Short mmCIF file of C-alpha atoms in Angstrom, two decimals:
data_model
loop_
_atom_site.label_atom_id
_atom_site.label_comp_id
_atom_site.label_asym_id
_atom_site.label_seq_id
_atom_site.Cartn_x
_atom_site.Cartn_y
_atom_site.Cartn_z
CA UNK A 1 7.33 -16.79 5.01
CA UNK A 2 9.96 -15.02 7.08
CA UNK A 3 10.82 -11.58 5.62
CA UNK A 4 14.25 -10.32 6.76
CA UNK A 5 15.08 -6.59 6.51
CA UNK A 6 17.38 -5.17 3.82
CA UNK A 7 19.97 -4.61 6.56
CA UNK A 8 19.82 -8.27 7.65
CA UNK A 9 20.14 -9.48 4.07
CA UNK A 10 23.04 -7.10 3.39
CA UNK A 11 24.84 -8.19 6.57
CA UNK A 12 24.41 -11.87 5.64
CA UNK A 13 25.71 -11.39 2.08
CA UNK A 14 28.70 -9.38 3.38
CA UNK A 15 29.58 -12.04 5.96
CA UNK A 16 29.10 -14.85 3.40
CA UNK A 17 31.45 -13.13 0.94
CA UNK A 18 34.09 -12.72 3.64
CA UNK A 19 33.78 -16.32 4.91
CA UNK A 20 34.19 -17.79 1.40
CA UNK A 21 37.87 -16.74 1.42
CA UNK A 22 38.57 -18.75 4.56
CA UNK A 23 39.87 -22.30 4.06
CA UNK A 24 39.94 -23.75 7.59
CA UNK A 25 41.92 -26.91 6.81
CA UNK A 26 44.85 -25.14 5.11
CA UNK A 27 47.87 -25.22 7.45
CA UNK A 28 48.68 -21.70 8.71
CA UNK A 29 51.54 -20.09 6.79
CA UNK A 30 51.20 -22.38 3.72
CA UNK A 31 53.83 -21.00 1.32
CA UNK A 32 52.40 -19.81 -1.99
CA UNK A 33 53.79 -20.79 -5.38
CA UNK A 34 54.98 -17.85 -7.44
CA UNK A 35 52.80 -17.03 -10.45
CA UNK A 36 54.68 -14.71 -12.80
CA UNK A 37 53.38 -16.09 -16.10
CA UNK A 38 50.22 -17.90 -17.18
CA UNK A 39 49.44 -20.18 -20.11
CA UNK A 40 45.94 -20.60 -21.56
CA UNK A 41 44.94 -23.43 -23.91
CA UNK A 42 42.13 -22.27 -26.18
CA UNK A 43 41.53 -18.76 -27.53
CA UNK A 44 37.75 -19.08 -27.90
CA UNK A 45 35.19 -17.12 -25.88
CA UNK A 46 36.22 -18.83 -22.65
CA UNK A 47 39.99 -18.93 -23.14
CA UNK A 48 40.19 -15.35 -24.38
CA UNK A 49 38.03 -14.09 -21.52
CA UNK A 50 40.10 -15.99 -18.93
CA UNK A 51 43.35 -14.67 -20.41
CA UNK A 52 42.07 -11.08 -20.15
CA UNK A 53 41.86 -11.37 -16.35
CA UNK A 54 45.59 -12.01 -16.12
CA UNK A 55 46.69 -9.47 -18.75
CA UNK A 56 44.53 -6.85 -17.00
CA UNK A 57 46.28 -7.68 -13.70
CA UNK A 58 49.69 -7.19 -15.35
CA UNK A 59 50.56 -10.89 -15.70
CA UNK A 60 51.96 -12.03 -19.08
CA UNK A 61 49.87 -14.67 -20.87
CA UNK A 62 50.87 -17.25 -23.47
CA UNK A 63 47.74 -18.37 -25.31
CA UNK A 64 47.74 -21.49 -27.49
CA UNK A 65 45.38 -22.44 -30.32
CA UNK A 66 45.45 -25.21 -32.93
CA UNK A 67 45.39 -22.90 -35.99
CA UNK A 68 46.71 -19.42 -36.74
CA UNK A 69 43.22 -18.43 -37.90
CA UNK A 70 41.62 -19.39 -34.55
CA UNK A 71 44.43 -17.64 -32.66
CA UNK A 72 44.08 -14.41 -34.69
CA UNK A 73 40.30 -14.49 -34.28
CA UNK A 74 40.59 -14.95 -30.50
CA UNK A 75 43.12 -12.15 -30.04
CA UNK A 76 41.02 -9.85 -32.23
CA UNK A 77 38.04 -10.39 -29.89
CA UNK A 78 40.24 -9.65 -26.86
CA UNK A 79 41.50 -6.43 -28.45
CA UNK A 80 37.91 -5.46 -29.33
CA UNK A 81 36.85 -5.96 -25.69
CA UNK A 82 39.69 -3.80 -24.40
CA UNK A 83 39.06 -1.18 -27.11
CA UNK A 84 35.39 -0.88 -26.14
CA UNK A 85 36.36 -0.32 -22.49
CA UNK A 86 38.84 2.35 -23.54
CA UNK A 87 36.24 4.03 -25.80
CA UNK A 88 33.93 4.21 -22.77
CA UNK A 89 36.65 6.06 -20.88
CA UNK A 90 37.55 3.27 -18.44
CA UNK A 91 41.25 3.52 -19.29
CA UNK A 92 43.42 5.41 -21.84
CA UNK A 93 44.24 4.08 -25.33
CA UNK A 94 47.86 3.29 -24.43
CA UNK A 95 46.54 0.89 -21.76
CA UNK A 96 44.89 -1.14 -24.57
CA UNK A 97 48.33 -1.57 -26.16
CA UNK A 98 50.00 -2.32 -22.81
CA UNK A 99 47.51 -5.12 -22.13
CA UNK A 100 47.74 -6.57 -25.64
CA UNK A 101 51.55 -6.55 -25.33
CA UNK A 102 51.20 -9.05 -22.48
CA UNK A 103 49.75 -11.62 -24.91
CA UNK A 104 51.97 -14.13 -26.67
CA UNK A 105 50.03 -16.24 -29.20
CA UNK A 106 51.40 -19.71 -29.98
CA UNK A 107 50.36 -22.88 -31.82
CA UNK A 108 52.13 -25.55 -29.74
CA UNK A 109 51.45 -26.65 -26.14
CA UNK A 110 55.23 -26.95 -25.70
CA UNK A 111 55.32 -23.09 -25.80
CA UNK A 112 53.79 -23.19 -22.28
CA UNK A 113 56.69 -25.17 -20.75
CA UNK A 114 57.96 -22.31 -18.57
CA UNK A 115 54.60 -20.94 -17.40
CA UNK A 116 53.92 -21.05 -13.65
CA UNK A 117 50.23 -21.80 -14.19
CA UNK A 118 48.42 -23.23 -17.21
CA UNK A 119 44.62 -23.22 -17.61
CA UNK A 120 43.00 -25.55 -20.12
CA UNK A 121 39.87 -23.94 -21.64
CA UNK A 122 38.95 -26.22 -24.53
CA UNK A 123 35.67 -27.85 -25.55
CA UNK A 124 33.89 -29.75 -22.72
CA UNK A 125 35.01 -33.22 -23.80
CA UNK A 126 36.70 -35.68 -21.43
CA UNK A 127 38.83 -37.43 -24.08
CA UNK A 128 40.20 -34.11 -25.32
CA UNK A 129 40.98 -32.92 -21.80
CA UNK A 130 42.69 -36.23 -20.90
CA UNK A 131 44.85 -35.91 -24.02
CA UNK A 132 45.82 -32.32 -23.16
CA UNK A 133 46.75 -33.16 -19.56
CA UNK A 134 48.86 -36.10 -20.74
CA UNK A 135 50.78 -33.61 -22.88
CA UNK A 136 50.95 -30.97 -20.14
CA UNK A 137 52.45 -33.55 -17.79
CA UNK A 138 55.16 -34.13 -20.38
CA UNK A 139 56.02 -30.50 -21.20
CA UNK A 140 55.36 -28.38 -18.09
CA UNK A 141 58.19 -27.53 -15.72
CA UNK A 142 58.14 -29.08 -12.23
CA UNK A 143 56.02 -27.09 -9.75
CA UNK A 144 53.73 -25.58 -12.40
CA UNK A 145 50.03 -25.56 -11.50
CA UNK A 146 47.90 -27.44 -14.05
CA UNK A 147 44.31 -26.17 -14.05
CA UNK A 148 41.19 -27.09 -15.98
CA UNK A 149 38.26 -24.76 -16.64
CA UNK A 150 35.80 -27.66 -16.92
CA UNK A 151 32.33 -26.73 -15.70
CA UNK A 152 31.17 -30.23 -14.77
CA UNK A 153 33.64 -33.03 -15.63
CA UNK A 154 35.49 -35.22 -13.13
CA UNK A 155 38.78 -33.47 -12.33
CA UNK A 156 40.15 -36.55 -10.53
CA UNK A 157 39.92 -38.40 -13.83
CA UNK A 158 41.71 -35.53 -15.62
CA UNK A 159 44.43 -35.38 -12.93
CA UNK A 160 44.96 -39.15 -13.24
CA UNK A 161 46.50 -38.54 -16.69
CA UNK A 162 49.50 -36.91 -14.98
CA UNK A 163 52.26 -38.15 -12.71
CA UNK A 164 51.64 -35.03 -10.56
CA UNK A 165 47.96 -35.01 -9.56
CA UNK A 166 48.92 -32.84 -6.56
CA UNK A 167 49.54 -29.97 -9.05
CA UNK A 168 46.08 -30.27 -10.66
CA UNK A 169 43.10 -28.06 -9.70
CA UNK A 170 39.85 -26.83 -11.24
CA UNK A 171 39.56 -23.10 -11.99
CA UNK A 172 36.00 -22.77 -13.25
CA UNK A 173 35.46 -19.28 -14.68
CA UNK A 174 32.00 -18.09 -15.68
CA UNK A 175 31.13 -16.69 -19.09
CA UNK A 176 31.95 -13.98 -20.08
CA UNK A 177 35.06 -14.70 -18.02
CA UNK A 178 36.44 -11.17 -18.28
CA UNK A 179 33.22 -9.79 -16.71
CA UNK A 180 31.73 -12.41 -14.36
CA UNK A 181 33.05 -12.15 -10.81
CA UNK A 182 32.75 -15.75 -9.63
CA UNK A 183 35.59 -18.27 -9.74
CA UNK A 184 34.77 -21.79 -8.54
CA UNK A 185 38.06 -23.28 -7.34
CA UNK A 186 37.71 -27.05 -7.41
CA UNK A 187 39.89 -29.00 -5.01
CA UNK A 188 40.45 -32.50 -6.38
CA UNK A 189 41.38 -35.62 -4.44
CA UNK A 190 45.15 -35.07 -4.58
CA UNK A 191 45.39 -31.25 -4.95
CA UNK A 192 48.24 -29.95 -2.77
CA UNK A 193 47.57 -27.38 -0.01
CA UNK A 194 49.90 -24.83 -1.61
CA UNK A 195 48.06 -25.17 -4.94
CA UNK A 196 44.75 -24.39 -3.18
CA UNK A 197 46.29 -21.46 -1.26
CA UNK A 198 47.95 -20.07 -4.41
CA UNK A 199 44.72 -20.32 -6.40
CA UNK A 200 42.71 -18.52 -3.70
CA UNK A 201 45.35 -15.78 -3.54
CA UNK A 202 45.44 -15.47 -7.33
CA UNK A 203 41.63 -15.09 -7.45
CA UNK A 204 42.01 -11.94 -5.33
CA UNK A 205 44.79 -10.61 -7.59
CA UNK A 206 42.62 -10.95 -10.70
CA UNK A 207 39.65 -9.38 -8.89
CA UNK A 208 37.42 -12.45 -8.64
CA UNK A 209 35.17 -13.74 -5.87
CA UNK A 210 36.35 -17.27 -5.08
CA UNK A 211 34.49 -20.24 -3.65
CA UNK A 212 36.35 -23.47 -2.91
CA UNK A 213 34.32 -26.55 -3.84
CA UNK A 214 34.80 -30.30 -4.32
CA UNK A 215 34.58 -32.67 -7.28
CA UNK A 216 31.06 -33.86 -8.17
CA UNK A 217 29.08 -33.61 -11.43
CA UNK A 218 28.62 -29.86 -12.04
CA UNK A 219 30.45 -28.91 -8.81
CA UNK A 220 28.28 -26.53 -6.75
CA UNK A 221 26.87 -24.00 -9.22
CA UNK A 222 26.01 -26.13 -12.24
CA UNK A 223 24.88 -29.10 -10.17
CA UNK A 224 22.19 -26.89 -8.62
CA UNK A 225 21.45 -25.33 -12.01
CA UNK A 226 20.91 -28.79 -13.55
CA UNK A 227 18.28 -29.55 -10.89
CA UNK A 228 16.39 -26.36 -11.80
CA UNK A 229 16.69 -27.02 -15.55
CA UNK A 230 15.31 -30.58 -15.26
CA UNK A 231 12.26 -29.31 -13.37
CA UNK A 232 11.75 -26.45 -15.85
CA UNK A 233 11.79 -29.01 -18.70
CA UNK A 234 9.28 -31.20 -16.82
CA UNK A 235 6.91 -28.21 -16.70
CA UNK A 236 6.96 -28.03 -20.51
CA UNK A 237 6.02 -31.72 -20.58
CA UNK A 238 2.95 -30.76 -18.52
CA UNK A 239 1.79 -28.19 -21.07
CA UNK A 240 3.38 -24.99 -19.75
CA UNK A 241 5.21 -22.71 -22.17
CA UNK A 242 8.85 -21.58 -21.78
CA UNK A 243 7.72 -17.95 -21.42
CA UNK A 244 5.37 -18.90 -18.54
CA UNK A 245 8.28 -20.48 -16.64
CA UNK A 246 10.68 -17.63 -17.44
CA UNK A 247 8.12 -14.98 -16.43
CA UNK A 248 7.79 -16.58 -12.98
CA UNK A 249 11.58 -16.70 -12.53
CA UNK A 250 11.87 -13.08 -13.76
CA UNK A 251 9.24 -12.01 -11.21
CA UNK A 252 11.22 -13.89 -8.53
CA UNK A 253 14.17 -11.64 -9.42
CA UNK A 254 16.28 -13.52 -11.99
CA UNK A 255 17.14 -11.33 -14.99
CA UNK A 256 16.94 -14.48 -17.11
CA UNK A 257 14.78 -17.56 -16.67
CA UNK A 258 15.94 -21.07 -17.64
CA UNK A 259 14.83 -20.86 -21.28
CA UNK A 260 16.05 -17.29 -21.83
CA UNK A 261 19.39 -18.51 -20.44
CA UNK A 262 19.43 -21.58 -22.73
CA UNK A 263 18.83 -19.36 -25.76
CA UNK A 264 21.68 -17.07 -24.73
CA UNK A 265 24.14 -19.94 -24.14
CA UNK A 266 23.08 -21.76 -27.33
CA UNK A 267 20.71 -24.73 -27.44
CA UNK A 268 23.30 -26.83 -29.29
CA UNK A 269 25.67 -27.15 -26.30
CA UNK A 270 26.03 -30.93 -25.89
CA UNK A 271 23.97 -31.59 -29.05
CA UNK A 272 25.02 -32.71 -32.53
CA UNK A 273 22.98 -33.21 -35.68
CA UNK A 274 20.73 -36.26 -35.49
CA UNK A 275 21.39 -36.68 -31.76
CA UNK A 276 18.62 -37.97 -29.53
CA UNK A 277 19.27 -36.64 -26.03
CA UNK A 278 17.11 -36.71 -22.91
CA UNK A 279 15.77 -33.31 -24.01
CA UNK A 280 13.66 -34.02 -27.14
CA UNK A 281 12.19 -30.51 -27.33
CA UNK A 282 15.68 -29.00 -27.50
CA UNK A 283 16.74 -31.63 -30.07
CA UNK A 284 13.76 -30.77 -32.30
CA UNK A 285 14.47 -27.02 -32.09
CA UNK A 286 18.15 -27.56 -32.98
CA UNK A 287 17.19 -29.74 -35.98
CA UNK A 288 15.08 -26.77 -37.17
CA UNK A 289 18.19 -24.58 -36.77
CA UNK A 290 16.56 -22.80 -33.83
CA UNK A 291 19.72 -22.81 -31.71
CA UNK A 292 19.20 -19.70 -29.62
CA UNK A 293 20.00 -16.02 -29.93
CA UNK A 294 22.87 -16.70 -32.34
CA UNK A 295 20.42 -18.04 -34.97
CA UNK A 296 17.77 -15.43 -33.99
CA UNK A 297 15.48 -18.24 -32.87
CA UNK A 298 15.44 -20.81 -30.08
CA UNK A 299 12.74 -21.22 -27.45
CA UNK A 300 11.87 -17.64 -28.47
CA UNK A 301 11.89 -15.70 -31.72
CA UNK A 302 14.26 -12.70 -31.67
CA UNK A 303 13.93 -9.33 -33.36
CA UNK A 304 16.83 -7.14 -34.54
CA UNK A 305 17.33 -5.83 -30.99
CA UNK A 306 17.53 -9.44 -29.68
CA UNK A 307 14.28 -9.06 -27.80
CA UNK A 308 12.70 -12.45 -27.00
CA UNK A 309 9.22 -12.94 -28.47
CA UNK A 310 7.03 -15.99 -27.62
CA UNK A 311 6.92 -18.30 -30.63
CA UNK A 312 3.92 -20.15 -32.08
CA UNK A 313 6.34 -22.53 -33.81
CA UNK A 314 7.80 -23.54 -30.43
CA UNK A 315 4.35 -23.89 -28.87
CA UNK A 316 3.46 -26.35 -31.67
CA UNK A 317 6.73 -28.29 -31.28
CA UNK A 318 6.15 -28.66 -27.52
CA UNK A 319 2.57 -29.83 -28.07
CA UNK A 320 3.66 -32.34 -30.77
CA UNK A 321 6.43 -33.82 -28.63
CA UNK A 322 4.73 -33.88 -25.22
CA UNK A 323 1.15 -34.48 -26.32
CA UNK A 324 0.19 -32.22 -23.42
CA UNK A 325 -2.66 -29.76 -23.70
CA UNK A 326 -1.73 -26.15 -22.95
CA UNK A 327 -2.05 -25.59 -19.22
CA UNK A 328 -1.32 -22.85 -16.72
CA UNK A 329 0.08 -22.68 -13.21
CA UNK A 330 0.50 -19.84 -10.72
CA UNK A 331 3.91 -18.11 -10.58
CA UNK A 332 4.21 -19.23 -6.94
CA UNK A 333 3.79 -22.89 -7.91
CA UNK A 334 6.35 -22.55 -10.72
CA UNK A 335 8.81 -21.02 -8.24
CA UNK A 336 8.33 -23.86 -5.76
CA UNK A 337 8.88 -26.48 -8.49
CA UNK A 338 11.98 -24.75 -9.91
CA UNK A 339 13.58 -23.26 -6.78
CA UNK A 340 12.96 -25.78 -3.99
CA UNK A 341 14.84 -28.57 -5.84
CA UNK A 342 17.84 -26.19 -5.96
CA UNK A 343 17.69 -25.93 -2.16
CA UNK A 344 17.38 -29.72 -1.83
CA UNK A 345 20.37 -30.25 -4.17
CA UNK A 346 22.42 -27.74 -2.17
CA UNK A 347 21.64 -29.75 0.98
CA UNK A 348 22.83 -32.93 -0.78
CA UNK A 349 26.07 -31.12 -1.72
CA UNK A 350 26.61 -30.30 1.97
CA UNK A 351 25.76 -33.89 2.96
CA UNK A 352 28.47 -35.06 0.55
CA UNK A 353 30.96 -32.47 1.90
CA UNK A 354 31.44 -30.87 -1.53
CA UNK A 355 31.14 -27.28 -0.23
CA UNK A 356 32.89 -25.67 2.73
CA UNK A 357 29.75 -24.14 4.25
CA UNK A 358 26.13 -23.25 3.30
CA UNK A 359 26.94 -19.56 2.76
CA UNK A 360 29.52 -20.50 0.08
CA UNK A 361 26.66 -21.96 -1.96
CA UNK A 362 24.89 -18.59 -1.71
CA UNK A 363 28.10 -16.78 -2.76
CA UNK A 364 28.27 -19.01 -5.86
CA UNK A 365 24.67 -18.33 -6.86
CA UNK A 366 24.74 -14.59 -6.09
CA UNK A 367 27.93 -14.00 -8.10
CA UNK A 368 27.77 -16.63 -10.85
CA UNK A 369 24.10 -17.05 -11.71
CA UNK A 370 22.32 -13.78 -10.93
CA UNK A 371 20.41 -15.00 -7.88
CA UNK A 372 18.36 -11.98 -6.69
CA UNK A 373 20.20 -10.23 -3.84
CA UNK A 374 16.99 -9.53 -1.90
CA UNK A 375 16.63 -13.30 -1.45
CA UNK A 376 20.19 -13.85 -0.21
CA UNK A 377 20.97 -17.11 -2.04
CA UNK A 378 19.38 -20.60 -2.11
CA UNK A 379 20.28 -21.41 1.52
CA UNK A 380 19.18 -18.02 2.85
CA UNK A 381 15.95 -18.25 0.86
CA UNK A 382 15.41 -21.76 2.25
CA UNK A 383 15.34 -20.20 5.71
CA UNK A 384 12.88 -17.56 4.48
CA UNK A 385 10.36 -20.24 3.38
CA UNK A 386 11.29 -22.84 6.02
CA UNK A 387 12.48 -26.44 5.73
CA UNK A 388 8.98 -27.91 6.09
CA UNK A 389 7.67 -26.01 3.04
CA UNK A 390 10.66 -27.21 0.98
CA UNK A 391 10.21 -30.79 2.23
CA UNK A 392 6.49 -30.86 1.32
CA UNK A 393 7.27 -29.95 -2.30
CA UNK A 394 10.26 -32.34 -2.52
CA UNK A 395 8.14 -35.25 -1.22
CA UNK A 396 5.82 -34.65 -4.16
CA UNK A 397 8.58 -34.17 -6.78
CA UNK A 398 10.53 -37.12 -5.37
CA UNK A 399 7.49 -39.37 -5.77
CA UNK A 400 7.42 -38.43 -9.48
CA UNK A 401 11.20 -38.82 -9.94
CA UNK A 402 13.49 -40.52 -7.38
CA UNK A 403 16.39 -38.23 -8.41
CA UNK A 404 14.50 -35.48 -6.54
CA UNK A 405 13.92 -37.42 -3.33
CA UNK A 406 14.32 -35.16 -0.29
CA UNK A 407 17.81 -35.14 1.24
CA UNK A 408 17.93 -36.85 4.64
CA UNK A 409 19.31 -33.63 6.09
CA UNK A 410 16.27 -31.74 4.73
CA UNK A 411 14.01 -34.15 6.62
CA UNK A 412 16.09 -33.57 9.77
CA UNK A 413 15.85 -29.77 9.43
CA UNK A 414 12.08 -29.92 8.97
CA UNK A 415 11.71 -32.22 12.00
CA UNK A 416 13.97 -30.14 14.26
CA UNK A 417 13.08 -26.68 12.96
CA UNK A 418 16.73 -26.19 11.90
CA UNK A 419 18.13 -23.57 9.52
CA UNK A 420 19.75 -24.18 6.13
CA UNK A 421 22.34 -21.44 6.76
CA UNK A 422 23.47 -23.18 9.95
CA UNK A 423 24.07 -26.65 8.47
CA UNK A 424 27.50 -27.94 9.53
CA UNK A 425 28.52 -31.28 8.06
CA UNK A 426 32.24 -30.79 8.70
CA UNK A 427 33.29 -28.73 5.68
CA UNK A 428 34.88 -29.74 2.37
CA UNK A 429 36.28 -33.26 2.05
CA UNK A 430 37.91 -34.57 -1.13
#
């Protein structure tokens, strides 16, 4: 393995962060749209967190919910977040009031008619989003930017509900949205140049780190995450325990492994009672009301301090469902099986022109998913281990599951001794 110095890693991360702001195919001097007011649909965890970014930056926000109760609850959480920051001495008490005064809670989408930008942050359901964008098309003033916070759905399909698909863009914030720095800006098929330029500029104003990406399932960040999660689940089917997998990822440098992360997010995302999904272990845990940290039990048991404790109950569930005898594997092997598919998926994203450049993928993972800084990002780490090492593992995993077949470009890199960070497939194409 190639071991770069701290200085080399720092220089790479700095240059990657700078490059992510550059959008080469935007015509020079593209005029920005003026954003003086923002509308948010949904006052839940995501909507409230997104709204805070704008209120903090001094931009008035109209936030819409379906019931007064949900609206009050959402605004109470926002106030609590600001109050805690004030109590810690980050800003004076009157700043709490100034920020809250920028919020205007409403119960009708028509209340957003005059906003310059509206961001939909409702439940991840295509039918619901299509319905909302049909309504937004009807009520929003001409020239307003219509954005969706979807984390994986097809934005071209959402934009098709409007007569102005050029005004539609993805603004994918990461949870908690008032804290996490990354903003994936998703350029759809018809998104206008000035909408892209305005969104990139706005990301700076609200103190985010932006990466411009294209439409594909999960975009850049979650698409790579899904690859890791599938492989982590396959390890359980082979008799490993969630805490074995997480321990290896923790040692690699992630603060949370895949199963710790699932417990934090909630195991019932995308699950409903009685559902049989492609993740039977998760289904069984949810049926037992083990839905993650919020129920004090998921893949782990949790004590009062929310510390994760390996669970005998879960070990039994995994054994019952998989029929696999308990087995062990070295941390290095677990890392190869979980991390190399992420690198392979990133290469496929570049092959499909859904990212501007390899370093943007590293910016996404460093700032949105807690990738360890000393390993530079999936592409940088790929160069540390070398394309041949990644290819050898992907040949094996691809033989087990064709979805993990090595990318053609990975084969080329291994053959030619090329570098992941120097891949150039011509940038982002919609």
